[in-house]
PDB file of C-alpha atoms in Angstrom:
ATOM      1  CA  UNK H 308     -25.208 238.137 205.178  1.00 41.00           C
ATOM      2  CA  UNK H 309     -22.561 240.581 203.979  1.00 42.00           C
ATOM      3  CA  UNK H 310     -23.618 244.158 203.451  1.00 43.00           C
ATOM      4  CA  UNK H 311     -22.401 245.981 200.366  1.00 45.00           C
ATOM      5  CA  UNK H 312     -21.667 249.605 201.192  1.00 44.00           C
ATOM      6  CA  UNK H 313     -20.844 252.415 198.744  1.00 48.00           C
ATOM      7  CA  UNK H 314     -17.127 252.812 198.157  1.00 44.00           C
ATOM      8  CA  UNK H 315     -15.220 255.910 197.246  1.00 43.00           C
ATOM      9  CA  UNK H 316     -14.149 256.376 193.650  1.00 43.00           C
ATOM     10  CA  UNK H 317     -10.533 255.600 194.575  1.00 42.00           C
ATOM     11  CA  UNK H 318      -9.269 252.222 193.300  1.00 43.00           C
ATOM     12  CA  UNK H 319      -9.358 249.465 195.926  1.00 43.00           C
ATOM     13  CA  UNK H 320      -6.101 247.863 197.030  1.00 43.00           C
ATOM     14  CA  UNK H 321      -4.664 245.133 194.874  1.00 42.00           C
ATOM     15  CA  UNK H 322      -6.325 241.753 195.327  1.00 40.00           C
ATOM     16  CA  UNK H 323      -4.153 239.020 196.795  1.00 42.00           C
ATOM     17  CA  UNK H 324      -2.844 236.301 194.505  1.00 43.00           C
ATOM     18  CA  UNK H 325      -5.040 233.614 196.081  1.00 45.00           C
ATOM     19  CA  UNK H 326      -8.159 235.671 195.375  1.00 45.00           C
ATOM     20  CA  UNK H 327      -7.168 236.216 191.722  1.00 48.00           C
ATOM     21  CA  UNK H 328      -7.159 232.460 191.214  1.00 45.00           C
ATOM     22  CA  UNK H 329     -10.694 232.193 192.621  1.00 44.00           C
ATOM     23  CA  UNK H 330     -11.928 235.067 190.456  1.00 45.00           C
ATOM     24  CA  UNK H 331     -10.399 233.489 187.359  1.00 46.00           C
ATOM     25  CA  UNK H 332     -12.170 230.250 188.202  1.00 41.00           C
ATOM     26  CA  UNK H 333     -15.415 232.250 188.435  1.00 43.00           C
ATOM     27  CA  UNK H 334     -14.720 234.114 185.186  1.00 47.00           C
ATOM     28  CA  UNK H 335     -17.629 232.213 183.734  1.00 52.00           C
ATOM     29  CA  UNK H 336     -19.987 234.656 185.492  1.00 59.00           C
ATOM     30  CA  UNK H 337     -19.968 238.263 186.635  1.00 73.00           C
ATOM     31  CA  UNK H 338     -16.861 239.090 188.647  1.00 81.00           C
ATOM     32  CA  UNK H 339     -16.879 240.746 192.042  1.00 82.00           C
ATOM     33  CA  UNK H 340     -14.929 243.673 190.584  1.00 84.00           C
ATOM     34  CA  UNK H 341     -17.551 244.181 187.884  1.00 84.00           C
ATOM     35  CA  UNK H 342     -20.316 244.008 190.479  1.00 84.00           C
ATOM     36  CA  UNK H 343     -18.450 246.551 192.625  1.00 87.00           C
ATOM     37  CA  UNK H 344     -18.109 248.920 189.666  1.00 89.00           C
ATOM     38  CA  UNK H 345     -21.796 248.434 188.850  1.00 87.00           C
ATOM     39  CA  UNK H 346     -22.609 249.285 192.450  1.00 87.00           C
ATOM     40  CA  UNK H 347     -20.579 252.482 192.337  1.00 90.00           C
ATOM     41  CA  UNK H 348     -22.057 253.583 189.035  1.00 90.00           C
ATOM     42  CA  UNK H 349     -25.716 252.601 189.479  1.00 90.00           C
ATOM     43  CA  UNK H 350     -26.551 252.508 193.200  1.00 91.00           C
ATOM     44  CA  UNK H 351     -28.346 255.854 193.119  1.00 92.00           C
ATOM     45  CA  UNK H 352     -30.342 255.047 189.980  1.00 91.00           C
ATOM     46  CA  UNK H 353     -31.446 251.734 191.498  1.00 91.00           C
ATOM     47  CA  UNK H 354     -32.379 253.588 194.685  1.00 90.00           C
ATOM     48  CA  UNK H 355     -34.473 255.956 192.534  1.00 89.00           C
ATOM     49  CA  UNK H 356     -36.166 252.975 190.891  1.00 89.00           C
ATOM     50  CA  UNK H 357     -37.047 251.535 194.279  1.00 89.00           C
ATOM     51  CA  UNK H 358     -38.293 254.960 195.418  1.00 89.00           C
ATOM     52  CA  UNK H 359     -40.781 254.974 192.550  1.00 89.00           C
ATOM     53  CA  UNK H 360     -42.183 251.678 193.796  1.00 87.00           C
ATOM     54  CA  UNK H 361     -41.950 252.117 197.574  1.00 87.00           C
ATOM     55  CA  UNK H 362     -42.766 254.998 199.857  1.00 81.00           C
ATOM     56  CA  UNK H 363     -39.982 255.273 202.424  1.00 85.00           C
ATOM     57  CA  UNK H 364     -36.233 255.685 202.047  1.00 87.00           C
ATOM     58  CA  UNK H 365     -35.289 252.925 204.482  1.00 90.00           C
ATOM     59  CA  UNK H 366     -37.278 250.335 202.543  1.00 90.00           C
ATOM     60  CA  UNK H 367     -35.744 251.518 199.269  1.00 90.00           C
ATOM     61  CA  UNK H 368     -32.224 251.201 200.657  1.00 93.00           C
ATOM     62  CA  UNK H 369     -33.007 247.756 202.042  1.00 93.00           C
ATOM     63  CA  UNK H 370     -34.380 246.597 198.694  1.00 93.00           C
ATOM     64  CA  UNK H 371     -31.354 247.847 196.734  1.00 93.00           C
ATOM     65  CA  UNK H 372     -28.899 246.331 199.230  1.00 93.00           C
ATOM     66  CA  UNK H 373     -30.763 243.028 199.114  1.00 94.00           C
ATOM     67  CA  UNK H 374     -30.705 243.118 195.302  1.00 92.00           C
ATOM     68  CA  UNK H 375     -26.918 243.516 195.293  1.00 90.00           C
ATOM     69  CA  UNK H 376     -26.555 240.726 197.848  1.00 91.00           C
ATOM     70  CA  UNK H 377     -28.683 238.405 195.713  1.00 91.00           C
ATOM     71  CA  UNK H 378     -26.830 239.273 192.521  1.00 87.00           C
ATOM     72  CA  UNK H 379     -23.537 238.760 194.328  1.00 86.00           C
ATOM     73  CA  UNK H 380     -24.706 235.337 195.478  1.00 87.00           C
ATOM     74  CA  UNK H 381     -25.885 234.419 191.976  1.00 83.00           C
ATOM     75  CA  UNK H 382     -23.108 236.134 190.013  1.00 78.00           C
ATOM     76  CA  UNK H 383     -22.060 232.872 188.335  1.00 81.00           C
ATOM     77  CA  UNK H 384     -25.492 232.622 186.712  1.00 81.00           C
ATOM     78  CA  UNK H 385     -25.122 236.058 185.113  1.00 77.00           C
ATOM     79  CA  UNK H 386     -22.913 234.894 182.271  1.00 78.00           C
ATOM     80  CA  UNK H 387     -22.898 238.175 180.371  1.00 81.00           C
ATOM     81  CA  UNK H 388     -21.516 241.030 182.511  1.00 79.00           C
ATOM     82  CA  UNK H 389     -23.431 243.454 180.282  1.00 82.00           C
ATOM     83  CA  UNK H 390     -26.683 242.073 181.736  1.00 84.00           C
ATOM     84  CA  UNK H 391     -25.708 242.612 185.387  1.00 86.00           C
ATOM     85  CA  UNK H 392     -27.494 245.973 185.561  1.00 87.00           C
ATOM     86  CA  UNK H 393     -30.650 244.546 183.961  1.00 87.00           C
ATOM     87  CA  UNK H 394     -30.564 241.663 186.441  1.00 88.00           C
ATOM     88  CA  UNK H 395     -30.177 244.148 189.316  1.00 90.00           C
ATOM     89  CA  UNK H 396     -33.082 246.271 188.067  1.00 90.00           C
ATOM     90  CA  UNK H 397     -35.349 243.263 187.795  1.00 92.00           C
ATOM     91  CA  UNK H 398     -34.327 242.127 191.262  1.00 92.00           C
ATOM     92  CA  UNK H 399     -35.113 245.591 192.698  1.00 92.00           C
ATOM     93  CA  UNK H 400     -38.547 245.532 191.052  1.00 93.00           C
ATOM     94  CA  UNK H 401     -39.292 242.023 192.330  1.00 93.00           C
ATOM     95  CA  UNK H 402     -38.133 242.810 195.873  1.00 94.00           C
ATOM     96  CA  UNK H 403     -40.211 246.009 195.875  1.00 92.00           C
ATOM     97  CA  UNK H 404     -43.279 244.039 194.827  1.00 92.00           C
ATOM     98  CA  UNK H 405     -42.639 241.531 197.587  1.00 92.00           C
ATOM     99  CA  UNK H 406     -42.289 244.317 200.150  1.00 91.00           C
ATOM    100  CA  UNK H 407     -45.592 245.830 199.041  1.00 89.00           C
ATOM    101  CA  UNK H 408     -47.300 242.434 199.164  1.00 90.00           C
ATOM    102  CA  UNK H 409     -46.074 241.887 202.709  1.00 89.00           C
ATOM    103  CA  UNK H 410     -47.396 245.300 203.714  1.00 86.00           C
ATOM    104  CA  UNK H 411     -50.813 244.654 202.185  1.00 85.00           C
ATOM    105  CA  UNK H 412     -50.998 241.219 203.790  1.00 84.00           C
ATOM    106  CA  UNK H 413     -49.978 242.738 207.123  1.00 81.00           C
ATOM    107  CA  UNK H 414     -52.749 245.311 206.859  1.00 79.00           C
ATOM    108  CA  UNK H 415     -55.296 242.625 206.024  1.00 79.00           C
ATOM    109  CA  UNK H 416     -54.209 240.444 208.913  1.00 78.00           C
ATOM    110  CA  UNK H 417     -54.180 243.224 211.486  1.00 75.00           C
ATOM    111  CA  UNK H 418     -56.742 242.437 214.077  1.00 67.00           C
ATOM    112  CA  UNK H 419     -59.769 244.576 213.605  1.00 68.00           C
ATOM    113  CA  UNK H 420     -60.480 246.710 216.636  1.00 66.00           C
ATOM    114  CA  UNK H 421     -63.382 245.673 218.775  1.00 66.00           C
ATOM    115  CA  UNK H 422     -66.388 247.928 218.428  1.00 67.00           C
ATOM    116  CA  UNK H 423     -66.871 250.312 221.281  1.00 71.00           C
ATOM    117  CA  UNK H 424     -68.745 248.264 223.780  1.00 70.00           C
ATOM    118  CA  UNK H 425     -71.036 249.879 226.286  1.00 67.00           C
ATOM    119  CA  UNK H 426     -69.999 249.370 229.865  1.00 72.00           C
ATOM    120  CA  UNK H 427     -72.283 247.538 232.254  1.00 75.00           C
ATOM    121  CA  UNK H 428     -73.180 250.874 233.807  1.00 79.00           C
ATOM    122  CA  UNK H 429     -74.205 252.298 230.439  1.00 78.00           C
ATOM    123  CA  UNK H 430     -76.278 249.217 229.727  1.00 78.00           C
ATOM    124  CA  UNK H 431     -78.015 249.552 233.081  1.00 81.00           C
ATOM    125  CA  UNK H 432     -78.651 253.245 232.460  1.00 81.00           C
ATOM    126  CA  UNK H 433     -80.124 252.489 229.026  1.00 84.00           C
ATOM    127  CA  UNK H 434     -82.368 249.841 230.611  1.00 85.00           C
ATOM    128  CA  UNK H 435     -83.589 252.396 233.163  1.00 85.00           C
ATOM    129  CA  UNK H 436     -84.325 254.890 230.383  1.00 85.00           C
ATOM    130  CA  UNK H 437     -86.150 252.227 228.396  1.00 86.00           C
ATOM    131  CA  UNK H 438     -88.211 251.272 231.440  1.00 88.00           C
ATOM    132  CA  UNK H 439     -88.989 254.943 232.071  1.00 88.00           C
ATOM    133  CA  UNK H 440     -90.064 255.381 228.423  1.00 87.00           C
ATOM    134  CA  UNK H 441     -92.351 252.336 228.582  1.00 87.00           C
ATOM    135  CA  UNK H 442     -93.891 253.628 231.794  1.00 89.00           C
ATOM    136  CA  UNK H 443     -94.409 257.062 230.194  1.00 89.00           C
ATOM    137  CA  UNK H 444     -95.913 255.443 227.071  1.00 89.00           C
ATOM    138  CA  UNK H 445     -98.421 253.573 229.251  1.00 89.00           C
ATOM    139  CA  UNK H 446     -99.486 256.895 230.762  1.00 90.00           C
ATOM    140  CA  UNK H 447    -100.486 258.314 227.336  1.00 91.00           C
ATOM    141  CA  UNK H 448    -103.989 258.270 225.896  1.00 92.00           C
ATOM    142  CA  UNK H 449    -104.686 255.174 223.831  1.00 91.00           C
ATOM    143  CA  UNK H 450    -104.743 257.015 220.443  1.00 93.00           C
ATOM    144  CA  UNK H 451    -101.564 258.959 221.237  1.00 93.00           C
ATOM    145  CA  UNK H 452     -99.782 255.723 222.170  1.00 91.00           C
ATOM    146  CA  UNK H 453    -101.042 253.946 219.022  1.00 92.00           C
ATOM    147  CA  UNK H 454     -99.933 256.817 216.759  1.00 93.00           C
ATOM    148  CA  UNK H 455     -96.461 257.042 218.346  1.00 91.00           C
ATOM    149  CA  UNK H 456     -95.905 253.288 218.294  1.00 90.00           C
ATOM    150  CA  UNK H 457     -96.928 252.952 214.641  1.00 91.00           C
ATOM    151  CA  UNK H 458     -95.111 256.122 213.561  1.00 91.00           C
ATOM    152  CA  UNK H 459     -91.774 255.716 215.372  1.00 88.00           C
ATOM    153  CA  UNK H 460     -91.438 252.068 216.363  1.00 85.00           C
ATOM    154  CA  UNK H 461     -93.111 250.496 213.304  1.00 87.00           C
ATOM    155  CA  UNK H 462     -91.552 253.223 211.106  1.00 89.00           C
ATOM    156  CA  UNK H 463     -94.790 253.976 209.212  1.00 90.00           C
ATOM    157  CA  UNK H 464     -95.508 257.238 207.420  1.00 93.00           C
ATOM    158  CA  UNK H 465     -98.276 259.489 208.735  1.00 94.00           C
ATOM    159  CA  UNK H 466    -100.497 258.405 205.829  1.00 94.00           C
ATOM    160  CA  UNK H 467     -99.944 254.714 206.637  1.00 93.00           C
ATOM    161  CA  UNK H 468    -100.752 255.338 210.320  1.00 92.00           C
ATOM    162  CA  UNK H 469    -103.954 257.192 209.325  1.00 93.00           C
ATOM    163  CA  UNK H 470    -104.990 254.316 207.068  1.00 92.00           C
ATOM    164  CA  UNK H 471    -104.154 251.659 209.683  1.00 89.00           C
ATOM    165  CA  UNK H 472    -106.070 253.407 212.476  1.00 91.00           C
ATOM    166  CA  UNK H 473    -108.883 254.598 210.208  1.00 93.00           C
ATOM    167  CA  UNK H 474    -108.461 258.275 211.192  1.00 94.00           C
ATOM    168  CA  UNK H 475    -107.627 261.398 209.229  1.00 95.00           C
ATOM    169  CA  UNK H 476    -104.081 262.583 208.508  1.00 94.00           C
ATOM    170  CA  UNK H 477    -104.704 265.706 210.606  1.00 95.00           C
ATOM    171  CA  UNK H 478    -105.743 263.555 213.577  1.00 95.00           C
ATOM    172  CA  UNK H 479    -102.517 261.517 213.248  1.00 94.00           C
ATOM    173  CA  UNK H 480    -100.470 264.748 213.352  1.00 95.00           C
ATOM    174  CA  UNK H 481    -102.421 266.088 216.332  1.00 95.00           C
ATOM    175  CA  UNK H 482    -102.233 262.843 218.354  1.00 95.00           C
ATOM    176  CA  UNK H 483     -98.534 262.506 217.516  1.00 93.00           C
ATOM    177  CA  UNK H 484     -97.708 266.065 218.519  1.00 94.00           C
ATOM    178  CA  UNK H 485     -99.631 265.850 221.806  1.00 95.00           C
ATOM    179  CA  UNK H 486     -98.159 262.411 222.573  1.00 93.00           C
ATOM    180  CA  UNK H 487     -94.569 263.602 222.100  1.00 94.00           C
ATOM    181  CA  UNK H 488     -95.228 266.641 224.307  1.00 94.00           C
ATOM    182  CA  UNK H 489     -96.681 264.420 227.027  1.00 93.00           C
ATOM    183  CA  UNK H 490     -93.684 262.047 226.767  1.00 91.00           C
ATOM    184  CA  UNK H 491     -91.255 264.955 227.126  1.00 90.00           C
ATOM    185  CA  UNK H 492     -92.957 266.068 230.301  1.00 90.00           C
ATOM    186  CA  UNK H 493     -93.069 262.524 231.693  1.00 88.00           C
ATOM    187  CA  UNK H 494     -89.407 261.793 230.862  1.00 85.00           C
ATOM    188  CA  UNK H 495     -88.136 265.041 232.383  1.00 85.00           C
ATOM    189  CA  UNK H 496     -90.087 264.575 235.591  1.00 76.00           C
ATOM    190  CA  UNK H 497     -88.027 263.069 238.456  1.00 71.00           C
ATOM    191  CA  UNK H 498     -88.731 259.390 238.899  1.00 57.00           C
TER     192      UNK H 498
END
């Protein structure tokens, strides 16, 4: 596709006679000269419009260039040269929307990273710790074990544990405290 680049304000060289005939045949729509003048006069304002809709300069420039390319390709359909700028603005807005849609879709389709998986070694180490905890739990007094299991594994409150075991709230606190202390000692001891 041809790229339309900004031109200096100096008048371009005279158009060859063969090209004048083609332009006259296309006089029904917007002429290339009118589109060139529109480009010179409004490129920066269209770039500003795109900048309001997009976040990076490169995308804005791409959108404005693409808008001019599309208008150039469809210049015969723009019958009123006065509406060329409006057509360009609408094209910039539509292309900006499309660019944003593609970005959003790209973000949605990005593969989600895998959760951090434990290595086999970590899994084995956790199994050893679990086995050591179970062994230490078996070494506790029956009431201490019951209180700790109901309190921390069954996620009961101290009042619920007291009601379940038929003991006082103070006894639950005492058994729990002593059980945790005994577990600490058992877990820290070399295996």
